[in-house]
Short mmCIF file of C-alpha atoms and ligand atoms in Angstrom, two decimals:
data_model
loop_
_atom_site.label_atom_id
_atom_site.label_comp_id
_atom_site.label_asym_id
_atom_site.label_seq_id
_atom_site.Cartn_x
_atom_site.Cartn_y
_atom_site.Cartn_z
CA MET A 1 -46.16 -10.27 -46.45
CA LEU A 2 -42.85 -8.69 -47.31
CA ARG A 3 -43.38 -6.16 -44.54
CA SER A 4 -44.15 -8.93 -42.12
CA VAL A 5 -40.95 -10.83 -43.07
CA LEU A 6 -38.95 -7.64 -42.74
CA ARG A 7 -40.47 -6.93 -39.32
CA THR A 8 -39.73 -10.48 -38.17
CA THR A 9 -36.18 -10.28 -39.50
CA CYS A 10 -35.61 -6.92 -37.86
CA PHE A 11 -37.04 -8.25 -34.62
CA ALA A 12 -34.71 -11.26 -34.86
CA ILE A 13 -31.76 -8.98 -35.52
CA VAL A 14 -32.68 -6.85 -32.51
CA LEU A 15 -32.96 -10.00 -30.41
CA ILE A 16 -29.57 -11.27 -31.61
CA HIS A 17 -28.07 -7.84 -30.98
CA THR A 18 -29.54 -7.67 -27.48
CA ALA A 19 -28.37 -11.19 -26.72
CA THR A 20 -24.89 -10.30 -27.96
CA SER A 21 -24.87 -7.18 -25.77
CA VAL A 22 -25.96 -9.16 -22.76
CA PHE A 23 -23.38 -11.80 -23.53
CA ALA A 24 -20.73 -9.10 -23.96
CA ALA A 25 -21.71 -7.51 -20.65
CA ASP A 26 -21.59 -10.84 -18.86
CA SER A 27 -18.20 -11.71 -20.24
CA ARG A 28 -16.47 -8.65 -18.89
CA PRO A 29 -13.72 -9.68 -16.50
CA ASN A 30 -14.07 -9.90 -12.75
CA ILE A 31 -11.62 -7.85 -10.72
CA ILE A 32 -10.23 -9.00 -7.38
CA PHE A 33 -8.15 -6.39 -5.62
CA ILE A 34 -6.21 -7.94 -2.74
CA PHE A 35 -4.95 -5.21 -0.48
CA THR A 36 -2.94 -5.42 2.73
CA ASP A 37 -1.77 -2.81 5.19
CA ASP A 38 1.92 -1.92 5.52
CA HIS A 39 3.25 -4.88 3.55
CA ALA A 40 6.60 -3.76 2.18
CA ALA A 41 7.70 -5.21 -1.15
CA HIS A 42 11.00 -6.34 0.38
CA ALA A 43 9.03 -8.82 2.53
CA MET A 44 7.84 -10.78 -0.51
CA SER A 45 9.89 -13.40 -2.30
CA ALA A 46 8.68 -12.12 -5.69
CA TYR A 47 10.62 -8.93 -4.82
CA GLY A 48 13.73 -10.82 -3.80
CA SER A 49 13.08 -10.82 -0.05
CA ARG A 50 16.11 -11.90 1.98
CA ILE A 51 13.96 -12.59 5.02
CA ASN A 52 10.86 -14.59 4.05
CA SER A 53 9.03 -16.55 1.42
CA THR A 54 5.54 -15.82 0.08
CA PRO A 55 4.69 -18.71 -2.27
CA ASN A 56 1.02 -17.81 -2.75
CA LEU A 57 1.60 -14.13 -3.43
CA ASP A 58 4.30 -15.19 -5.85
CA ARG A 59 1.67 -17.17 -7.77
CA ILE A 60 0.16 -13.83 -8.84
CA ALA A 61 3.53 -12.48 -9.97
CA ASN A 62 4.49 -15.72 -11.74
CA GLY A 63 1.12 -15.86 -13.49
CA GLY A 64 1.22 -12.20 -14.48
CA MET A 65 3.22 -9.00 -14.11
CA LEU A 66 5.41 -7.72 -11.30
CA PHE A 67 5.68 -3.92 -11.08
CA THR A 68 8.99 -2.92 -9.50
CA ASN A 69 8.43 0.83 -9.37
CA CYS A 70 4.99 1.46 -7.94
CA PHE A 71 4.95 4.34 -5.45
CA CYS A 72 2.28 5.90 -3.27
CA THR A 73 1.36 9.58 -3.35
CA ASN A 74 1.26 9.89 0.48
CA SER A 75 2.75 7.08 2.54
CA ILE A 76 0.07 6.42 5.13
CA CYS A 77 -2.97 4.19 5.49
CA GLY A 78 -6.20 6.21 5.06
CA PRO A 79 -4.81 8.64 2.49
CA SER A 80 -3.55 5.80 0.27
CA ARG A 81 -7.01 4.21 0.36
CA ALA A 82 -8.71 7.52 -0.48
CA VAL A 83 -6.40 8.01 -3.47
CA ILE A 84 -7.33 4.55 -4.74
CA GLN A 85 -11.06 5.22 -4.33
CA THR A 86 -10.90 8.49 -6.24
CA GLY A 87 -7.88 8.50 -8.56
CA LYS A 88 -7.08 11.91 -7.09
CA HIS A 89 -4.31 13.25 -4.87
CA SER A 90 -5.02 13.82 -1.15
CA HIS A 91 -5.51 17.58 -1.49
CA LEU A 92 -8.42 16.99 -3.89
CA ASN A 93 -10.07 13.93 -2.33
CA GLY A 94 -9.97 15.67 1.07
CA PHE A 95 -8.24 12.86 2.99
CA ARG A 96 -4.77 14.18 3.73
CA ASP A 97 -3.99 12.37 6.98
CA ASN A 98 -5.44 9.75 9.29
CA GLY A 99 -7.37 12.38 11.27
CA ASP A 100 -9.57 13.01 8.23
CA ARG A 101 -12.87 11.34 7.35
CA PHE A 102 -13.57 10.31 3.79
CA ASP A 103 -16.33 12.16 2.00
CA GLY A 104 -18.14 9.20 0.47
CA SER A 105 -20.47 11.42 -1.53
CA GLN A 106 -17.71 12.22 -4.04
CA GLN A 107 -16.99 10.38 -7.28
CA THR A 108 -15.27 7.03 -6.69
CA PHE A 109 -14.37 4.21 -9.05
CA PRO A 110 -16.68 1.60 -7.39
CA LYS A 111 -19.64 3.91 -8.00
CA LEU A 112 -18.64 4.22 -11.65
CA LEU A 113 -18.28 0.45 -11.94
CA GLN A 114 -21.75 0.03 -10.44
CA LYS A 115 -23.11 2.38 -13.09
CA ALA A 116 -21.36 0.29 -15.72
CA GLY A 117 -23.21 -2.81 -14.51
CA TYR A 118 -20.61 -4.30 -12.17
CA GLN A 119 -21.49 -5.60 -8.74
CA THR A 120 -19.10 -4.27 -6.15
CA ALA A 121 -18.09 -5.55 -2.74
CA VAL A 122 -15.48 -4.84 -0.08
CA VAL A 123 -14.59 -7.16 2.79
CA GLY A 124 -11.97 -6.48 5.47
CA LYS A 125 -10.13 -3.30 6.36
CA TRP A 126 -11.67 -0.04 5.19
CA HIS A 127 -10.25 2.61 7.53
CA LEU A 128 -11.72 5.70 5.93
CA GLY A 129 -13.81 6.86 8.91
CA THR A 130 -17.15 6.89 7.09
CA ALA A 131 -19.17 3.90 5.85
CA PRO A 132 -18.28 2.51 2.40
CA GLU A 133 -20.37 3.98 -0.43
CA GLY A 134 -20.57 2.57 -3.93
CA TYR A 135 -20.64 -1.07 -2.82
CA ASP A 136 -23.46 -3.58 -3.21
CA TYR A 137 -21.99 -5.41 -0.25
CA SER A 138 -19.59 -4.29 2.46
CA GLU A 139 -18.36 -6.06 5.55
CA VAL A 140 -15.56 -4.10 7.13
CA LEU A 141 -13.53 -3.77 10.31
CA LYS A 142 -14.45 -0.97 12.65
CA GLY A 143 -11.56 1.49 12.35
CA GLN A 144 -8.23 -0.31 12.57
CA GLY A 145 -9.83 -3.49 13.86
CA PRO A 146 -8.08 -5.97 16.16
CA TYR A 147 -5.95 -8.97 15.14
CA TYR A 148 -8.23 -11.33 17.07
CA ASN A 149 -12.04 -11.56 17.37
CA PRO A 150 -12.96 -8.63 15.12
CA PRO A 151 -16.35 -6.90 15.20
CA MET A 152 -17.40 -6.29 11.57
CA LEU A 153 -19.80 -3.70 10.15
CA VAL A 154 -22.13 -5.06 7.47
CA ASN A 155 -23.49 -2.74 4.78
CA GLY A 156 -23.01 0.37 6.90
CA ASN A 157 -25.04 -0.94 9.85
CA PRO A 158 -23.43 0.65 12.93
CA LYS A 159 -24.17 -2.41 15.08
CA PRO A 160 -21.18 -4.71 14.61
CA VAL A 161 -21.34 -8.46 14.06
CA LYS A 162 -18.87 -10.24 16.34
CA HIS A 163 -16.53 -13.00 15.17
CA THR A 164 -14.19 -15.26 17.09
CA GLY A 165 -10.85 -16.17 15.61
CA TYR A 166 -7.85 -14.66 13.85
CA THR A 167 -8.80 -11.66 11.76
CA THR A 168 -6.82 -12.57 8.63
CA ASP A 169 -8.56 -15.98 8.55
CA ILE A 170 -11.98 -14.46 9.29
CA ILE A 171 -11.74 -11.83 6.56
CA THR A 172 -10.90 -14.64 4.13
CA ASP A 173 -13.82 -16.79 5.35
CA LEU A 174 -16.14 -13.84 4.74
CA ALA A 175 -14.56 -13.17 1.35
CA LEU A 176 -15.11 -16.77 0.27
CA LYS A 177 -18.70 -16.65 1.52
CA TRP A 178 -19.37 -13.65 -0.69
CA LEU A 179 -17.63 -15.17 -3.70
CA GLN A 180 -19.35 -18.52 -3.28
CA GLY A 181 -22.88 -17.56 -2.40
CA LYS A 182 -23.67 -13.91 -1.88
CA ARG A 183 -22.86 -12.45 -5.27
CA ASP A 184 -24.95 -12.55 -8.43
CA PRO A 185 -23.20 -15.11 -10.66
CA ASN A 186 -24.59 -13.43 -13.79
CA LYS A 187 -22.80 -10.14 -13.30
CA PRO A 188 -19.09 -9.34 -13.40
CA PHE A 189 -17.74 -8.16 -10.07
CA LEU A 190 -15.22 -5.92 -8.42
CA PHE A 191 -14.20 -7.51 -5.13
CA MET A 192 -11.91 -5.72 -2.71
CA PHE A 193 -10.37 -8.24 -0.30
CA GLN A 194 -8.52 -6.11 2.23
CA HIS A 195 -6.49 -7.25 5.22
CA LYS A 196 -5.50 -5.47 8.38
CA ALA A 197 -2.23 -7.40 8.46
CA PRO A 198 0.67 -6.83 8.70
CA HIS A 199 -0.07 -3.48 10.38
CA ARG A 200 1.43 -2.60 13.78
CA ASN A 201 1.42 -4.21 16.31
CA TRP A 202 1.97 -7.36 14.31
CA GLN A 203 0.09 -10.02 16.29
CA PRO A 204 0.60 -13.41 14.65
CA GLY A 205 -2.14 -15.99 14.27
CA PRO A 206 -2.18 -19.14 16.42
CA LYS A 207 -0.69 -21.22 13.60
CA TYR A 208 2.48 -19.14 13.35
CA LEU A 209 3.31 -18.09 16.94
CA ASN A 210 6.48 -20.18 16.83
CA MET A 211 7.45 -19.66 13.20
CA TYR A 212 11.07 -18.40 12.89
CA ASP A 213 11.81 -19.29 16.54
CA ASP A 214 15.06 -20.99 15.55
CA VAL A 215 15.93 -18.59 12.75
CA GLU A 216 18.05 -15.44 12.78
CA ILE A 217 16.49 -12.87 10.45
CA PRO A 218 19.24 -11.03 8.47
CA GLU A 219 19.64 -7.41 9.56
CA PRO A 220 19.50 -4.52 7.09
CA ASP A 221 22.90 -2.89 6.52
CA ASN A 222 21.62 0.41 7.96
CA LEU A 223 19.93 -0.89 11.13
CA PHE A 224 22.27 1.38 13.12
CA ASP A 225 21.84 4.43 10.90
CA ASP A 226 22.54 7.67 12.84
CA TRP A 227 20.80 9.81 10.15
CA SER A 228 23.82 12.02 9.65
CA GLY A 229 24.01 13.15 6.05
CA ARG A 230 20.29 13.85 6.07
CA GLY A 231 18.25 16.69 7.51
CA THR A 232 16.23 17.61 10.59
CA ALA A 233 13.24 15.46 9.65
CA ALA A 234 15.15 12.17 9.62
CA GLN A 235 16.95 13.14 12.82
CA THR A 236 13.84 14.14 14.78
CA GLN A 237 11.34 11.41 13.80
CA ASP A 238 9.82 9.20 16.47
CA MET A 239 9.77 5.81 14.75
CA SER A 240 13.03 4.14 15.64
CA ILE A 241 13.42 0.61 16.90
CA ARG A 242 15.84 2.02 19.47
CA LYS A 243 13.55 4.62 21.09
CA THR A 244 9.98 4.28 19.88
CA MET A 245 9.24 0.58 19.79
CA ASN A 246 7.31 -0.25 22.97
CA ALA A 247 6.53 -3.27 25.17
CA SER A 248 3.23 -3.88 23.40
CA ASP A 249 4.97 -3.89 20.01
CA LEU A 250 7.47 -6.37 21.41
CA LYS A 251 4.81 -8.66 22.98
CA LEU A 252 6.40 -8.51 26.41
CA SER A 253 2.88 -8.98 27.73
CA PRO A 254 0.01 -10.69 25.91
CA PRO A 255 -2.41 -8.60 23.83
CA GLY A 256 -5.86 -7.80 25.22
CA GLY A 257 -9.09 -9.13 23.77
CA LEU A 258 -8.10 -12.80 23.49
CA THR A 259 -10.42 -15.60 24.61
CA PRO A 260 -9.02 -17.79 27.46
CA GLU A 261 -8.20 -20.49 24.89
CA GLN A 262 -6.41 -18.03 22.58
CA LEU A 263 -4.54 -16.55 25.55
CA ALA A 264 -3.32 -19.98 26.66
CA VAL A 265 -1.96 -20.71 23.17
CA TRP A 266 -0.36 -17.26 23.03
CA ASN A 267 1.29 -17.57 26.43
CA LYS A 268 2.61 -21.02 25.69
CA ALA A 269 4.45 -19.55 22.70
CA TYR A 270 5.63 -16.22 24.13
CA GLU A 271 6.29 -16.85 27.83
CA PRO A 272 9.43 -18.97 27.32
CA LYS A 273 10.79 -16.46 24.77
CA ASN A 274 10.07 -13.51 27.05
CA LYS A 275 11.64 -15.28 30.04
CA ALA A 276 14.84 -15.85 28.08
CA PHE A 277 14.84 -12.19 27.04
CA ARG A 278 14.43 -10.93 30.62
CA GLU A 279 17.19 -13.16 31.88
CA ALA A 280 19.58 -11.99 29.18
CA LYS A 281 19.38 -8.34 30.45
CA LEU A 282 20.38 -6.96 27.05
CA GLU A 283 21.55 -3.38 26.61
CA GLY A 284 22.66 -1.00 23.84
CA ASP A 285 23.10 -2.46 20.37
CA ASP A 286 22.36 -5.98 21.62
CA LEU A 287 18.96 -4.80 22.79
CA ILE A 288 18.27 -3.22 19.39
CA ARG A 289 19.28 -6.45 17.69
CA TRP A 290 16.87 -8.40 19.90
CA LYS A 291 14.05 -5.92 19.27
CA TYR A 292 14.67 -6.12 15.54
CA GLN A 293 14.41 -9.93 15.66
CA ARG A 294 11.19 -9.86 17.70
CA TYR A 295 9.67 -7.17 15.45
CA MET A 296 10.56 -8.84 12.17
CA LYS A 297 9.53 -12.31 13.26
CA ASP A 298 6.09 -11.09 14.33
CA TYR A 299 5.69 -9.00 11.17
CA LEU A 300 6.66 -11.94 8.97
CA ARG A 301 4.39 -14.31 10.91
CA CYS A 302 1.50 -11.95 10.05
CA VAL A 303 2.61 -11.95 6.41
CA ALA A 304 2.68 -15.77 6.43
CA SER A 305 -1.03 -15.82 7.37
CA VAL A 306 -1.81 -13.33 4.61
CA ASP A 307 0.05 -15.52 2.15
CA ASP A 308 -1.85 -18.66 3.22
CA ASN A 309 -5.17 -16.86 2.95
CA VAL A 310 -4.43 -15.37 -0.46
CA GLY A 311 -3.70 -18.96 -1.49
CA ARG A 312 -7.16 -20.02 -0.29
CA VAL A 313 -8.80 -17.41 -2.53
CA LEU A 314 -6.62 -18.25 -5.54
CA ASP A 315 -7.48 -21.94 -5.04
CA TYR A 316 -11.16 -21.10 -4.90
CA LEU A 317 -10.99 -19.10 -8.14
CA GLN A 318 -9.29 -22.03 -9.82
CA ASP A 319 -11.71 -24.66 -8.47
CA ALA A 320 -14.75 -22.56 -9.36
CA GLY A 321 -13.51 -21.98 -12.91
CA LEU A 322 -13.27 -18.24 -12.30
CA SER A 323 -9.50 -17.85 -12.80
CA GLU A 324 -9.68 -17.49 -16.56
CA ASN A 325 -11.83 -14.38 -16.55
CA THR A 326 -10.65 -12.71 -13.36
CA VAL A 327 -7.96 -10.06 -13.01
CA VAL A 328 -6.19 -10.52 -9.68
CA ILE A 329 -4.24 -7.56 -8.37
CA TYR A 330 -2.17 -7.51 -5.20
CA SER A 331 -0.95 -4.36 -3.48
CA SER A 332 -0.51 -2.78 -0.05
CA ASP A 333 -1.32 0.78 1.00
CA GLN A 334 2.35 1.69 1.30
CA GLY A 335 5.66 0.10 2.15
CA PHE A 336 7.32 -0.07 5.56
CA TYR A 337 10.72 0.22 7.17
CA LEU A 338 11.80 -3.27 8.14
CA GLY A 339 14.61 -1.99 10.35
CA ASP A 340 15.89 0.03 7.37
CA HIS A 341 17.44 3.26 8.73
CA GLY A 342 16.81 1.81 12.21
CA TRP A 343 13.07 2.38 11.75
CA PHE A 344 9.69 0.78 11.63
CA ASP A 345 6.59 2.63 10.29
CA LYS A 346 6.33 4.59 7.03
CA ARG A 347 5.45 8.27 6.12
CA PHE A 348 8.79 9.34 4.61
CA MET A 349 9.41 9.52 0.89
CA TYR A 350 12.48 7.33 1.33
CA GLU A 351 12.26 4.20 -0.80
CA GLU A 352 11.25 1.42 1.59
CA SER A 353 7.97 3.00 2.71
CA TYR A 354 7.39 4.94 -0.51
CA ARG A 355 7.36 1.84 -2.73
CA MET A 356 4.17 -0.27 -2.92
CA PRO A 357 4.12 -3.90 -4.00
CA LEU A 358 2.01 -4.31 -7.14
CA MET A 359 1.39 -7.35 -9.24
CA ALA A 360 -1.41 -8.38 -11.53
CA SER A 361 -2.48 -11.59 -13.25
CA TRP A 362 -5.06 -12.01 -16.01
CA PRO A 363 -4.82 -15.22 -18.05
CA GLY A 364 -4.53 -14.60 -21.76
CA ARG A 365 -4.17 -10.85 -21.32
CA ILE A 366 -1.11 -10.36 -19.09
CA LYS A 367 1.91 -12.43 -20.01
CA PRO A 368 2.97 -14.77 -17.19
CA GLY A 369 6.39 -14.08 -15.71
CA SER A 370 6.60 -10.48 -16.90
CA VAL A 371 8.10 -7.48 -15.14
CA ASN A 372 7.60 -3.74 -15.56
CA HIS A 373 9.92 -0.96 -14.31
CA ASN A 374 7.82 2.08 -15.31
CA LEU A 375 6.97 4.67 -12.66
CA VAL A 376 3.41 3.89 -11.58
CA SER A 377 1.33 4.82 -8.57
CA ASN A 378 -1.76 4.15 -6.49
CA LEU A 379 -3.06 7.26 -8.27
CA ASP A 380 -3.43 4.96 -11.31
CA PHE A 381 -5.45 2.14 -9.75
CA ALA A 382 -8.98 3.59 -10.15
CA GLU A 383 -8.33 4.37 -13.80
CA THR A 384 -6.94 0.86 -14.34
CA PHE A 385 -10.00 -0.83 -12.83
CA LEU A 386 -12.31 1.30 -14.95
CA GLU A 387 -10.47 0.55 -18.17
CA ILE A 388 -10.36 -3.18 -17.42
CA ALA A 389 -14.16 -3.05 -17.04
CA GLY A 390 -14.51 -1.09 -20.26
CA ALA A 391 -15.95 1.89 -18.36
CA GLU A 392 -15.14 5.49 -19.14
CA ILE A 393 -12.37 7.18 -17.12
CA PRO A 394 -13.52 10.62 -15.94
CA GLY A 395 -11.35 13.53 -17.03
CA ASP A 396 -10.85 14.78 -13.48
CA MET A 397 -9.08 11.63 -12.30
CA GLN A 398 -5.37 12.37 -12.06
CA GLY A 399 -3.66 9.06 -12.77
CA LYS A 400 -3.22 6.90 -15.86
CA SER A 401 -4.63 3.45 -16.49
CA LEU A 402 -1.96 0.73 -16.29
CA LEU A 403 -3.80 -1.57 -18.68
CA SER A 404 -1.54 -0.74 -21.64
CA LEU A 405 1.51 -1.60 -19.52
CA MET A 406 -0.07 -4.84 -18.32
CA GLN A 407 -0.85 -5.93 -21.85
CA ALA A 408 2.46 -4.91 -23.40
CA GLY A 409 4.60 -7.83 -24.46
CA PRO A 410 8.30 -8.28 -23.74
CA VAL A 411 10.53 -5.64 -25.33
CA ALA A 412 13.24 -6.83 -27.71
CA ASN A 413 16.17 -4.94 -26.24
CA PRO A 414 15.31 -3.90 -22.70
CA ALA A 415 17.24 -1.03 -21.19
CA ALA A 416 19.12 -1.65 -17.95
CA PRO A 417 16.62 -1.47 -15.09
CA PRO A 418 16.87 1.57 -12.81
CA ALA A 419 18.56 1.28 -9.41
CA MET A 420 16.20 -0.18 -6.82
CA THR A 421 16.30 -1.35 -3.23
CA ILE A 422 14.39 -4.48 -4.22
CA SER A 423 15.20 -7.25 -6.69
CA TYR A 424 13.34 -9.83 -8.76
CA SER A 425 14.03 -12.97 -10.73
CA ASP A 426 16.24 -12.41 -13.78
CA LYS A 427 14.06 -14.91 -15.64
CA LEU A 428 11.20 -12.42 -15.84
CA LEU A 429 10.35 -10.92 -19.23
CA ASP A 430 10.94 -7.19 -19.26
CA CYS A 431 7.85 -5.42 -20.62
CA THR A 432 8.86 -1.88 -19.57
CA GLN A 433 7.59 0.68 -22.05
CA PRO A 434 9.88 3.47 -23.26
CA GLU A 435 7.47 6.24 -22.34
CA PHE A 436 4.84 6.18 -19.67
CA ARG A 437 5.68 8.82 -17.07
CA ASP A 438 8.89 10.71 -16.31
CA SER A 439 8.29 11.55 -12.66
CA LEU A 440 5.97 11.17 -9.67
CA TYR A 441 4.69 13.72 -7.17
CA TYR A 442 4.55 13.00 -3.43
CA HIS A 443 3.07 14.82 -0.46
CA TYR A 444 2.91 13.78 3.20
CA TYR A 445 0.86 15.95 5.58
CA GLU A 446 0.46 14.33 8.99
CA PHE A 447 2.38 16.70 11.25
CA GLU A 448 1.16 19.52 13.47
CA ALA A 449 3.65 21.90 15.01
CA ASP A 450 1.74 22.60 18.20
CA ARG A 451 1.31 19.08 19.51
CA ARG A 452 2.69 15.58 19.23
CA THR A 453 1.59 13.74 16.13
CA ALA A 454 2.14 10.05 15.50
CA HIS A 455 5.83 9.44 14.79
CA MET A 456 6.64 13.12 14.32
CA VAL A 457 7.56 12.99 10.64
CA ARG A 458 7.63 16.49 9.20
CA ARG A 459 5.48 17.48 6.26
CA HIS A 460 7.16 17.14 2.92
CA CYS A 461 6.53 17.04 -0.76
CA GLY A 462 8.82 15.79 -3.46
CA VAL A 463 9.46 14.49 -6.92
CA ARG A 464 11.08 11.23 -8.04
CA ASN A 465 12.16 10.13 -11.46
CA ASP A 466 14.00 6.98 -12.56
CA ARG A 467 17.20 8.02 -10.86
CA TYR A 468 16.83 11.13 -8.70
CA LYS A 469 14.64 12.20 -5.81
CA LEU A 470 14.14 15.73 -4.51
CA ILE A 471 12.34 16.21 -1.20
CA HIS A 472 11.17 19.51 0.26
CA PHE A 473 10.54 19.66 4.01
CA TYR A 474 8.87 22.96 3.41
CA ASN A 475 8.05 23.95 6.98
CA LEU A 476 11.65 23.35 7.96
CA GLY A 477 12.95 25.20 4.90
CA GLU A 478 15.08 22.13 4.11
CA TRP A 479 15.65 20.24 0.88
CA GLU A 480 17.13 16.79 0.38
CA PHE A 481 18.34 15.30 -2.87
CA TYR A 482 19.22 11.67 -3.59
CA ASP A 483 20.98 9.94 -6.45
CA LEU A 484 19.50 6.44 -6.28
CA GLU A 485 22.06 5.04 -8.68
CA LYS A 486 24.98 6.03 -6.44
CA ASP A 487 23.20 5.75 -3.09
CA LYS A 488 20.19 3.50 -3.30
CA ARG A 489 19.84 3.27 0.48
CA GLU A 490 19.56 7.09 0.69
CA MET A 491 22.26 7.51 3.30
CA ARG A 492 23.35 10.93 2.10
CA SER A 493 21.60 13.93 0.66
CA PHE A 494 23.59 15.50 -2.19
CA TYR A 495 21.57 18.69 -2.08
CA ASP A 496 24.64 20.86 -1.41
CA ASP A 497 26.92 19.03 -3.84
CA PRO A 498 27.76 21.45 -6.70
CA GLN A 499 27.92 18.63 -9.28
CA TYR A 500 24.14 18.19 -8.93
CA LYS A 501 23.27 21.89 -9.09
CA GLU A 502 21.83 21.75 -12.59
CA ILE A 503 19.86 18.53 -12.00
CA ILE A 504 18.43 19.90 -8.76
CA ALA A 505 17.32 23.08 -10.54
CA GLN A 506 15.55 20.94 -13.16
CA MET A 507 13.91 18.81 -10.48
CA LYS A 508 12.60 21.95 -8.75
CA ILE A 509 11.03 23.05 -12.01
CA ARG A 510 9.47 19.60 -12.46
CA LEU A 511 8.14 19.68 -8.90
CA ALA A 512 6.48 23.04 -9.54
CA GLU A 513 5.05 21.79 -12.83
CA LEU A 514 3.54 18.73 -11.15
CA GLN A 515 2.07 20.86 -8.37
CA LYS A 516 0.44 23.03 -11.00
CA GLU A 517 -0.77 20.06 -13.04
CA TYR A 518 -2.27 18.38 -9.95
CA GLN A 519 -3.80 21.65 -8.67
CA VAL A 520 -1.93 21.64 -5.36
CA PRO A 521 -3.16 24.65 -3.33
CA ASP A 522 -0.58 27.27 -2.41
CA ASP A 523 -0.94 26.72 1.33
CA THR A 524 0.10 23.07 1.21
CA GLY A 525 3.73 23.15 0.36
CA SER A 526 3.48 24.60 -3.08
CA VAL A 527 6.78 26.32 -2.52
CA PRO A 528 9.04 25.40 -5.39
CA ALA A 529 11.70 27.97 -4.61
CA ASP A 530 13.52 28.29 -1.30
CA PRO A 531 11.05 29.45 1.35
CA PRO A 532 11.61 32.74 3.20
CA SER A 533 13.86 32.46 6.26
CA ASN A 534 10.99 33.43 8.58
CA HIS A 535 8.82 30.58 7.29
CA VAL A 536 6.91 29.03 10.21
CA GLU A 537 4.82 25.93 10.71
CA PRO A 538 1.18 26.38 9.63
CA VAL A 539 -1.53 26.88 12.22
CA LYS A 540 -3.30 23.71 13.29
CA ARG A 541 -6.20 22.63 11.14
CA ARG A 542 -8.22 20.60 13.62
CA PRO A 543 -7.95 20.18 17.37
CA GLN A 544 -9.10 16.54 17.22
CA PRO A 545 -6.76 13.80 18.45
CA LYS A 546 -4.99 11.66 15.90
CA LYS A 547 -5.92 8.06 15.49
CA ALA A 548 -3.15 5.54 15.23
CA ALA A 549 -2.10 5.17 11.62
CA1 CA B 1 -0.82 1.31 6.01
#
């Protein structure tokens, strides 16, 4: 009898325990990672944009934490995505530039989340060359994907499914379909909601073709930068509004691939503007000013559609009662030059394309209206997602989870924030922690000496701390050094200024230490000291043509 009671009790305890475990598993938070392409922080009102307003994106910042100093490890599309998948620098995950193809057989965070019982899905831009692995559901653009009428690849099937409409809207429709009906409601999820916009060539949706028509977008103070005071790399790039921006970028003729109805709407908006431009016969600086206006208006029109569509997803989460247990994170694969230095595009370690927007909301866990100035990176995202899900972080991932920063409360006596090219509301609560990371390592690879590569930005590696930045254009044998407190727009390298000699020496040591820590191979710029005078460009790695970034 006693035995029987004991057995029953034990059985009941086991049942309760199992039920508790199941309950605990089910209550783990959902993660929505909203990711765009080339959206610079200084084109978001949460980051003090002077040129546009992003009310829906700001909802994430207002409801959670705004990170002001998030930087990428390699400022270009595919490599940033590969770093996020793996938590490893480009030289280890094998995706160093946009000519590479991602090896999906390696360890990635979605695979680890799957093992931990999460369902995983990605909808939208993927851009890693190979089919997504580690996802229960994937529906992604083929390569870059067009702005209108995108073919989408479902679950790795090479035969695309065609859609008619504006890509930013369609990706959101598909995202909502998955959230509403395709997922298992009994399992927590990781959902990657990834837009093509606002990538070049910035084709606005039908709703916004005339937005900003009567507005003059403020120019950056260095739109007419002549790159003196910096080295060969800045002076020989091919990404200036003056020389590089082409007729397609400027919408002087309509884009291909539109339906007759879409084309009619497009032409109605652009033909009068283009006629006025042709009649004005602009030259010199006036022409640059006009190009800047056309470029920024189209870019910001694309951002406006992203903002609307993020709002649709946030509304859905609220209406479906999912907001409370869902972490929402917004970021973009790198920043972008919005006429800064006279440029568009990215690649350089200079601030505007190096910085990534990053904000995160999680009701009850991240304090609304908080701000963090610690140095963080896309290298940290995989680890963060894993820790949020309560999954183990593998020892070979190279970043640090940001969860402790997200959950830190406001500090009593915050230090003065470091110098930045962006701003934020002074009402935000400063939750910056005294010690997280002293410096970040950077490495850009996409340049081949024997042929033209997209935008011709020379290879470089570098190190940045709260105030200083040291960049090594190792195949040129040139160094640049910036004091962001004295020169936040990076208009002059102080590398040869004797007053910085000691700091530069320390930064070189730190760069070498980081290269060692991150296992950077010797043939990829691991040249902490001055290179020999006969240093030449490396031999080409692959003869294949480069895809657009
Ligand atoms: Ca990008």
